[in-house]
Amino acid sequence: MADRKSTNITWYEATITREDREQLLDQKGCVLWFTGLSASGKSTLAHEVENALHGRGRLTYVLDGDNVRHGLNNNLGFSPEDREENIRRIGEVSKLFADSGVIVITAFISPYRGDRDKARELVEDGRFFEVFVDCPLEVCEERDPKGLYKKARAGEIPEFTGISAPYEEPDSPELTVNTAELTLEQCGERVVKILEDRGLIPG
């Protein structure tokens, strides 16, 4: 789906650089890519981190899986091909946000390593943080706030990640947080700390 169809186009170099924008914001643009099973806590943690960073005067934006499918990606389903295109588009949008100096936080299952790796390749080294929101499948099923696992077990939702479709855990994420063992606050603190340690936000 990602084959280029546009021709006769030229990249226009802006006069205001990323460094100019980052100096204005006193932060460095980057991508926090949360990945994990449905109900693992990705969206909840994304907003916890956003609230913490906002409270410190940092400019952020959360790209949430369901929200993006309401608009930008409302023509995509959940086949492997559509999942790949979903993540490709989000990777490109995240790149633009990071270039603007924003700390963009994504909350998508993004089940395939290859798709996550492609998103990483779009962003400069040291600006992409894969955060594995680790949570056992049985705990996710117990939570099941949207009732999706129940429907998947009943065969009402085909190609559901963790049940009838695969989830490929990250091989070497920048950070792993286990939401079944740590509190929301503890998980959020660990995410914020890695930004401090890497010099993307003031300590």
XYZ file of N, CA and C in Angstrom:
609
model
N 0.817 -1.211 0.000
C 0.000 0.000 0.000
C 0.851 1.261 0.000
N 2.140 1.105 0.286
C 2.986 2.287 0.446
C 3.743 2.662 -0.824
N 3.405 2.032 -1.962
C 4.081 2.367 -3.202
C 3.847 3.831 -3.541
N 4.925 4.500 -3.917
C 4.820 5.933 -4.225
C 4.094 6.141 -5.550
N 3.088 7.013 -5.540
C 2.332 7.331 -6.739
C 2.557 8.773 -7.191
N 3.006 9.618 -6.286
C 3.221 11.021 -6.637
C 4.541 11.176 -7.377
N 4.535 12.026 -8.396
C 5.733 12.288 -9.195
C 5.926 13.793 -9.323
N 7.075 14.177 -9.863
C 7.383 15.596 -10.073
C 7.271 16.405 -8.782
N 7.820 15.871 -7.704
C 7.786 16.557 -6.420
C 9.211 16.802 -5.947
N 9.403 17.895 -5.237
C 10.721 18.274 -4.744
C 10.614 18.651 -3.278
N 11.559 18.147 -2.462
C 11.560 18.481 -1.033
C 11.970 19.934 -0.851
N 11.162 20.690 -0.115
C 11.440 22.108 0.126
C 12.117 22.256 1.478
N 13.305 22.819 1.490
C 14.046 23.010 2.731
C 13.568 24.281 3.433
N 13.102 24.119 4.674
C 12.595 25.253 5.443
C 13.749 26.114 5.949
N 13.465 27.381 6.190
C 14.496 28.275 6.718
C 14.616 28.156 8.233
N 13.537 27.755 8.901
C 13.576 27.503 10.341
C 13.905 26.030 10.537
N 14.975 25.741 11.237
C 15.426 24.367 11.402
C 14.826 23.714 12.642
N 15.019 22.413 12.734
C 14.587 21.702 13.941
C 15.300 22.259 15.164
N 16.578 22.566 15.019
C 17.337 23.119 16.137
C 16.756 24.455 16.593
N 16.285 25.265 15.658
C 15.642 26.531 16.006
C 14.394 26.288 16.847
N 13.597 25.336 16.426
C 12.361 25.044 17.153
C 12.657 24.460 18.530
N 13.673 23.604 18.595
C 14.011 22.990 19.878
C 14.570 24.014 20.858
N 15.309 24.971 20.350
C 15.818 26.027 21.221
C 14.672 26.841 21.798
N 13.673 27.090 20.976
C 12.497 27.828 21.431
C 11.750 27.061 22.523
N 11.674 25.739 22.370
C 10.903 24.900 23.279
C 11.704 24.410 24.483
N 13.039 24.512 24.421
C 13.919 24.000 25.469
C 13.698 22.500 25.687
N 13.631 21.787 24.578
C 13.535 20.334 24.605
C 13.938 19.821 23.229
N 14.118 18.511 23.121
C 14.454 17.906 21.843
C 13.307 17.004 21.396
N 12.923 17.176 20.137
C 11.847 16.357 19.606
C 12.236 14.893 19.558
N 11.295 14.031 19.881
C 11.577 12.598 19.888
C 10.278 11.823 19.824
N 10.418 10.509 19.690
C 9.262 9.616 19.613
C 9.342 8.595 20.740
N 8.305 8.565 21.564
C 8.133 7.502 22.557
C 7.117 6.525 21.970
N 7.593 5.364 21.549
C 6.735 4.416 20.847
C 6.318 3.302 21.807
N 5.103 3.409 22.353
C 4.601 2.392 23.279
C 3.996 1.243 22.470
N 4.416 0.045 22.763
C 3.890 -1.146 22.099
C 3.547 -2.196 23.142
N 2.498 -2.944 22.878
C 2.072 -3.986 23.806
C 0.689 -4.478 23.430
N 0.242 -5.505 24.109
C -1.065 -6.088 23.837
C -2.192 -5.105 24.151
N -3.345 -5.364 23.582
C -4.534 -4.608 23.934
C -4.790 -4.759 25.433
N -5.096 -3.652 26.115
C -5.365 -3.611 27.556
C -4.110 -3.773 28.402
N -2.939 -3.665 27.788
C -1.705 -3.720 28.574
C -1.463 -2.416 29.326
N -2.122 -1.343 28.888
C -1.987 -0.061 29.575
C -1.284 1.017 28.763
N -1.163 0.811 27.474
C -0.430 1.756 26.619
C -1.019 3.162 26.651
N -2.305 3.274 26.378
C -2.944 4.595 26.323
C -2.945 5.269 27.695
N -3.241 4.493 28.733
C -3.252 5.049 30.090
C -1.873 5.579 30.456
N -0.841 4.813 30.138
C 0.527 5.233 30.441
C 0.932 6.421 29.576
N 0.533 6.417 28.310
C 0.866 7.530 27.419
C 0.354 8.846 27.987
N -0.862 8.842 28.489
C -1.434 10.078 29.029
C -0.851 10.418 30.404
N -0.451 9.410 31.156
C 0.248 9.659 32.420
C 1.560 10.380 32.148
N 2.292 9.904 31.151
C 3.562 10.532 30.787
C 3.326 11.930 30.236
N 2.310 12.080 29.407
C 2.020 13.403 28.856
C 1.682 14.392 29.976
N 0.875 13.976 30.929
C 0.520 14.860 32.044
C 1.758 15.261 32.846
N 2.640 14.287 33.076
C 3.857 14.577 33.841
C 4.745 15.565 33.095
N 4.905 15.369 31.798
C 5.747 16.257 31.000
C 5.113 17.633 30.840
N 3.810 17.667 30.661
C 3.109 18.956 30.548
C 3.282 19.765 31.828
N 3.228 19.070 32.958
C 3.405 19.748 34.237
C 4.788 20.336 34.402
N 5.734 19.858 33.599
C 7.099 20.378 33.647
C 7.369 21.353 32.497
N 6.291 21.764 31.822
C 6.438 22.756 30.767
C 6.923 22.210 29.449
N 6.751 20.918 29.225
C 7.209 20.295 27.982
C 6.038 20.167 27.009
N 6.325 20.321 25.712
C 5.297 20.230 24.676
C 5.232 18.803 24.150
N 4.055 18.207 24.243
C 3.874 16.800 23.874
C 2.621 16.642 23.027
N 2.504 15.459 22.425
C 1.243 15.094 21.771
C 1.141 13.577 21.745
N -0.040 13.059 22.128
C -0.282 11.623 22.129
C -1.016 11.227 20.849
N -0.450 10.266 20.134
C -1.127 9.640 19.004
C -1.635 8.289 19.484
N -2.945 8.174 19.625
C -3.564 6.961 20.172
C -4.160 6.120 19.042
N -4.030 4.821 19.163
C -4.468 3.915 18.110
C -5.898 4.106 17.669
N -6.845 4.093 18.599
C -8.252 4.237 18.242
C -8.534 5.622 17.663
N -7.941 6.646 18.246
C -8.187 8.005 17.770
C -7.734 8.185 16.325
N -6.563 7.659 16.011
C -6.036 7.807 14.653
C -6.910 7.057 13.645
N -7.481 5.938 14.066
C -8.347 5.174 13.164
C -9.702 5.854 12.957
N -10.023 6.841 13.761
C -11.249 7.610 13.526
C -11.093 8.564 12.351
N -9.864 8.959 12.047
C -9.655 9.957 11.015
C -8.647 9.520 9.983
N -7.372 9.814 10.240
C -6.300 9.560 9.282
C -6.341 8.155 8.699
N -6.587 7.166 9.539
C -6.524 5.770 9.091
C -7.881 5.078 9.114
N -8.949 5.840 8.880
C -10.278 5.228 8.957
C -10.594 4.325 7.767
N -9.716 4.274 6.787
C -9.915 3.375 5.644
C -9.143 2.070 5.792
N -8.571 1.845 6.975
C -7.772 0.641 7.199
C -8.461 -0.308 8.171
N -8.334 -1.607 7.877
C -8.859 -2.624 8.772
C -7.744 -3.211 9.622
N -7.838 -4.508 9.905
C -6.867 -5.138 10.789
C -6.179 -6.353 10.159
N -6.193 -6.402 8.845
C -5.423 -7.441 8.159
C -3.944 -7.124 8.345
N -3.061 -8.098 8.141
C -1.627 -7.802 8.255
C -1.193 -6.642 7.365
N -1.763 -6.565 6.149
C -1.396 -5.489 5.237
C -1.867 -4.136 5.756
N -3.086 -4.093 6.283
C -3.616 -2.831 6.806
C -2.894 -2.427 8.087
N -2.532 -3.391 8.899
C -1.764 -3.072 10.107
C -0.415 -2.452 9.720
N 0.212 -3.011 8.687
C 1.496 -2.482 8.233
C 1.349 -1.043 7.760
N 0.304 -0.777 6.973
C 0.090 0.580 6.476
C -0.281 1.530 7.608
N -1.038 1.051 8.573
C -1.404 1.855 9.738
C -0.148 2.362 10.447
N 0.782 1.449 10.693
C 2.005 1.822 11.401
C 2.918 2.663 10.514
N 2.941 2.397 9.212
C 3.753 3.220 8.312
C 3.309 4.683 8.376
N 2.011 4.911 8.312
C 1.501 6.282 8.358
C 1.823 6.934 9.691
N 1.642 6.191 10.769
C 1.920 6.750 12.089
C 3.403 7.065 12.232
N 4.244 6.211 11.679
C 5.677 6.483 11.715
C 6.011 7.792 11.021
N 5.388 8.044 9.881
C 5.640 9.281 9.144
C 5.117 10.499 9.908
N 3.938 10.374 10.506
C 3.382 11.481 11.294
C 4.265 11.750 12.508
N 4.727 10.684 13.153
C 5.590 10.842 14.322
C 6.874 11.557 13.951
N 7.417 11.227 12.805
C 8.629 11.882 12.318
C 8.406 13.386 12.190
N 7.267 13.785 11.638
C 6.960 15.211 11.476
C 6.835 15.901 12.834
N 6.161 15.264 13.776
C 6.024 15.834 15.114
C 7.397 16.018 15.762
N 8.244 14.980 15.667
C 9.570 15.063 16.271
C 10.390 16.171 15.617
N 10.242 16.333 14.305
C 10.974 17.385 13.606
C 10.510 18.766 14.046
N 9.268 18.864 14.499
C 8.756 20.148 14.974
C 9.231 20.462 16.392
N 9.930 19.509 17.017
C 10.431 19.712 18.370
C 9.543 19.134 19.449
N 8.454 18.499 19.053
C 7.484 17.946 20.002
C 7.934 16.564 20.478
N 7.610 16.242 21.714
C 7.772 14.877 22.227
C 6.481 14.148 21.887
N 6.527 13.297 20.881
C 5.327 12.587 20.448
C 5.289 11.217 21.118
N 4.125 10.883 21.641
C 3.935 9.633 22.372
C 2.906 8.812 21.621
N 3.303 7.645 21.113
C 2.365 6.814 20.366
C 1.906 5.643 21.222
N 0.639 5.280 21.068
C 0.077 4.161 21.819
C -0.647 3.242 20.837
N 0.112 2.312 20.263
C -0.401 1.373 19.275
C 0.080 -0.027 19.620
N -0.758 -1.015 19.375
C -0.298 -2.387 19.570
C 0.949 -2.628 18.735
N 0.921 -2.188 17.478
C 2.036 -2.364 16.521
C 2.698 -3.725 16.726
N 2.006 -4.803 16.338
C 2.426 -6.151 16.738
C 3.661 -6.694 16.042
N 4.069 -6.091 14.926
C 5.164 -6.674 14.150
C 6.469 -5.909 14.331
N 7.535 -6.616 14.645
C 8.846 -5.988 14.842
C 9.285 -5.219 13.606
N 9.072 -5.808 12.442
C 9.507 -5.172 11.212
C 8.879 -3.806 11.010
N 7.602 -3.674 11.350
C 6.919 -2.387 11.206
C 7.464 -1.367 12.197
N 7.729 -1.813 13.418
C 8.296 -0.900 14.417
C 9.706 -0.473 14.024
N 10.466 -1.405 13.446
C 11.814 -1.070 13.001
C 11.785 -0.019 11.895
N 10.813 -0.112 10.999
C 10.688 0.875 9.930
C 10.362 2.251 10.496
N 9.515 2.290 11.521
C 9.191 3.563 12.167
C 10.439 4.149 12.816
N 11.252 3.302 13.423
C 12.491 3.746 14.054
C 13.444 4.347 13.025
N 13.524 3.724 11.860
C 14.459 4.170 10.826
C 14.143 5.572 10.309
N 12.911 6.023 10.504
C 12.511 7.351 10.032
C 13.064 8.470 10.912
N 13.443 8.117 12.135
C 13.833 9.114 13.128
C 15.330 9.018 13.391
N 15.955 10.149 13.614
C 17.388 10.199 13.886
C 17.745 9.331 15.092
N 18.933 8.726 15.047
C 19.399 7.904 16.162
C 19.334 8.691 17.471
N 18.875 8.025 18.512
C 18.790 8.664 19.814
C 17.518 9.453 20.031
N 16.618 9.427 19.039
C 15.360 10.186 19.144
C 14.142 9.267 19.140
N 14.363 7.970 19.057
C 13.263 6.993 19.022
C 13.418 6.051 20.203
N 12.367 5.954 21.012
C 12.410 5.117 22.211
C 11.264 4.113 22.153
N 11.625 2.852 21.916
C 10.617 1.801 21.936
C 10.384 1.414 23.391
N 9.150 1.582 23.832
C 8.784 1.267 25.215
C 7.831 0.076 25.183
N 8.313 -1.047 25.646
C 7.496 -2.261 25.691
C 6.636 -2.234 26.944
N 5.339 -2.084 26.745
C 4.392 -2.098 27.856
C 4.019 -3.559 28.072
N 4.791 -4.187 28.936
C 4.721 -5.627 29.143
C 3.619 -5.953 30.139
N 2.758 -6.872 29.746
C 1.687 -7.303 30.638
C 1.237 -8.685 30.179
N 1.163 -9.660 31.075
C 0.761 -11.006 30.669
C -0.615 -11.010 30.006
N -0.781 -11.887 29.031
C -2.049 -11.980 28.315
C -3.217 -12.195 29.261
N -3.024 -13.032 30.282
C -4.139 -13.321 31.189
C -4.574 -12.082 31.965
N -3.627 -11.212 32.296
C -3.959 -9.965 32.987
C -4.694 -9.024 32.046
N -4.222 -8.940 30.806
C -4.918 -8.104 29.815
C -6.354 -8.575 29.620
N -6.533 -9.888 29.594
C -7.889 -10.431 29.429
C -8.765 -10.135 30.642
N -8.179 -10.167 31.823
C -8.945 -9.839 33.027
C -9.390 -8.385 33.006
N -8.532 -7.508 32.529
C -8.880 -6.087 32.438
C -9.959 -5.887 31.374
N -9.617 -6.222 30.148
C -10.513 -6.190 28.986
C -11.561 -5.071 29.061
N -11.137 -3.784 29.172
C -12.098 -2.694 29.380
C -13.089 -2.512 28.245
N -12.725 -2.940 27.041
C -13.624 -2.772 25.888
C -14.368 -4.064 25.537
N -14.090 -5.128 26.281
C -14.736 -6.408 25.996
C -14.250 -7.062 24.719
N -13.048 -6.675 24.262
C -12.550 -7.174 22.983
C -12.056 -8.611 23.066
N -11.398 -8.943 24.168
C -10.901 -10.318 24.299
C -12.065 -11.310 24.341
N -13.114 -10.935 25.043
C -14.288 -11.810 25.123
C -14.855 -12.048 23.735
N -14.938 -10.978 22.940
C -15.451 -11.122 21.570
C -14.503 -11.941 20.713
N -13.191 -11.728 20.911
C -12.213 -12.478 20.134
C -12.280 -13.967 20.461
N -12.413 -14.290 21.750
C -12.507 -15.698 22.158
C -13.767 -16.350 21.586
N -14.802 -15.522 21.387
C -16.055 -16.039 20.839
C -16.043 -16.077 19.312
N -14.941 -15.658 18.726
C -14.831 -15.674 17.283
C -15.489 -14.502 16.588
N -15.876 -13.475 17.366
C -16.567 -12.327 16.785
C -15.604 -11.296 16.202
N -14.334 -11.349 16.640
C -13.321 -10.433 16.100
C -12.208 -11.274 15.497
N -12.097 -11.302 14.166
C -11.013 -12.064 13.546
C -9.690 -11.308 13.656
N -8.608 -12.044 13.564
C -7.256 -11.468 13.545
C -7.024 -10.523 14.724
N -7.350 -10.999 15.932
C -7.177 -10.194 17.135
C -5.836 -10.538 17.772
N -5.016 -9.529 17.974
C -3.651 -9.731 18.462
C -3.637 -10.440 19.819
N -2.833 -11.478 19.907
C -2.699 -12.239 21.145
C -3.622 -13.433 21.214
N -4.664 -13.426 20.377
C -5.627 -14.533 20.360
C -5.557 -15.261 19.024
N -5.886 -14.563 17.963
C -5.894 -15.179 16.631
C -4.914 -14.519 15.676
N -4.119 -13.604 16.182
C -3.074 -12.951 15.399
C -1.859 -12.781 16.306
N -0.667 -12.792 15.741
C 0.548 -12.797 16.571
C 0.903 -11.422 17.129
N 1.646 -11.436 18.231
C 2.306 -10.232 18.739
C 3.777 -10.573 18.916
N 4.636 -9.803 18.262
C 6.070 -10.033 18.329
C 6.687 -9.059 19.330
N 7.110 -9.590 20.470
C 7.696 -8.736 21.503
C 8.990 -8.100 21.006
N 9.296 -6.894 21.479
C 10.554 -6.245 21.080
C 11.755 -7.065 21.515
N 12.791 -7.072 20.675
C 14.030 -7.765 21.013
C 14.878 -6.948 21.981
N 14.981 -5.661 21.731
C 15.836 -4.812 22.573
C 15.239 -3.410 22.681
N 14.125 -3.286 23.383
C 13.511 -1.962 23.554
C 14.379 -1.067 24.432
N 14.221 0.228 24.262
C 14.939 1.156 25.133
C 14.455 1.034 26.574
N 13.191 0.632 26.737
C 12.630 0.529 28.091
C 11.516 -0.505 28.095
N 11.454 -1.289 29.163
C 10.331 -2.208 29.394
C 9.696 -1.860 30.727
N 8.380 -1.710 30.734
C 7.657 -1.468 31.984
C 6.563 -2.524 32.106
N 6.526 -3.184 33.228
C 5.532 -4.227 33.462
C 4.371 -3.629 34.253
N 3.260 -3.422 33.566
C 2.120 -2.748 34.194
C 1.329 -3.663 35.121
N 1.703 -4.944 35.153
C 1.062 -5.846 36.106
C 1.787 -5.830 37.441
N 3.040 -5.350 37.446
C 3.844 -5.361 38.661
C 4.120 -3.965 39.203
N 4.160 -2.962 38.337
C 4.461 -1.589 38.746
C 3.196 -0.742 38.724
N 3.182 0.296 39.551
C 2.056 1.220 39.526
C 2.160 2.104 38.291
N 1.069 2.752 37.955
C 1.059 3.676 36.828
C 2.092 4.777 37.028
N 2.175 5.283 38.240
C 3.129 6.356 38.541
C 4.570 5.880 38.368
N 4.857 4.668 38.821
C 6.214 4.126 38.683
C 6.587 3.956 37.209
N 5.652 3.467 36.426
C 5.912 3.307 34.992
C 6.170 4.663 34.347
N 5.326 5.644 34.688
C 5.487 6.968 34.119
C 6.812 7.600 34.479
N 7.227 7.419 35.712
C 8.509 7.985 36.164
C 9.680 7.395 35.386
N 9.607 6.120 35.088
C 10.694 5.476 34.358
C 10.799 6.003 32.919
N 9.644 6.281 32.324
C 9.653 6.823 30.964
C 10.234 8.234 30.966
N 9.805 9.058 31.898
C 10.307 10.429 31.971
C 11.803 10.434 32.251
N 12.251 9.525 33.097
C 13.669 9.490 33.470
C 14.565 9.196 32.274
N 14.101 8.337 31.367
C 14.957 8.010 30.235
C 15.142 9.226 29.333
N 14.131 10.103 29.280
C 14.273 11.347 28.516
C 15.274 12.269 29.181
N 15.237 12.323 30.499
C 16.219 13.121 31.240
C 17.627 12.566 31.033
N 17.773 11.263 31.195
C 19.090 10.636 31.103
C 19.708 10.806 29.728
N 18.888 10.861 28.693
C 19.398 11.008 27.326
C 19.527 12.493 26.915
N 19.197 13.408 27.826
C 19.385 14.824 27.548
C 18.357 15.441 26.628
N 17.177 14.836 26.518
C 16.139 15.370 25.642
C 15.267 16.401 26.343
N 15.214 16.334 27.676
C 14.533 17.341 28.479
C 15.438 17.703 29.636
N 15.277 18.911 30.177
C 16.094 19.283 31.335
C 15.828 18.352 32.517
N 16.842 18.096 33.296
C 16.694 17.235 34.462
C 16.015 17.949 35.608
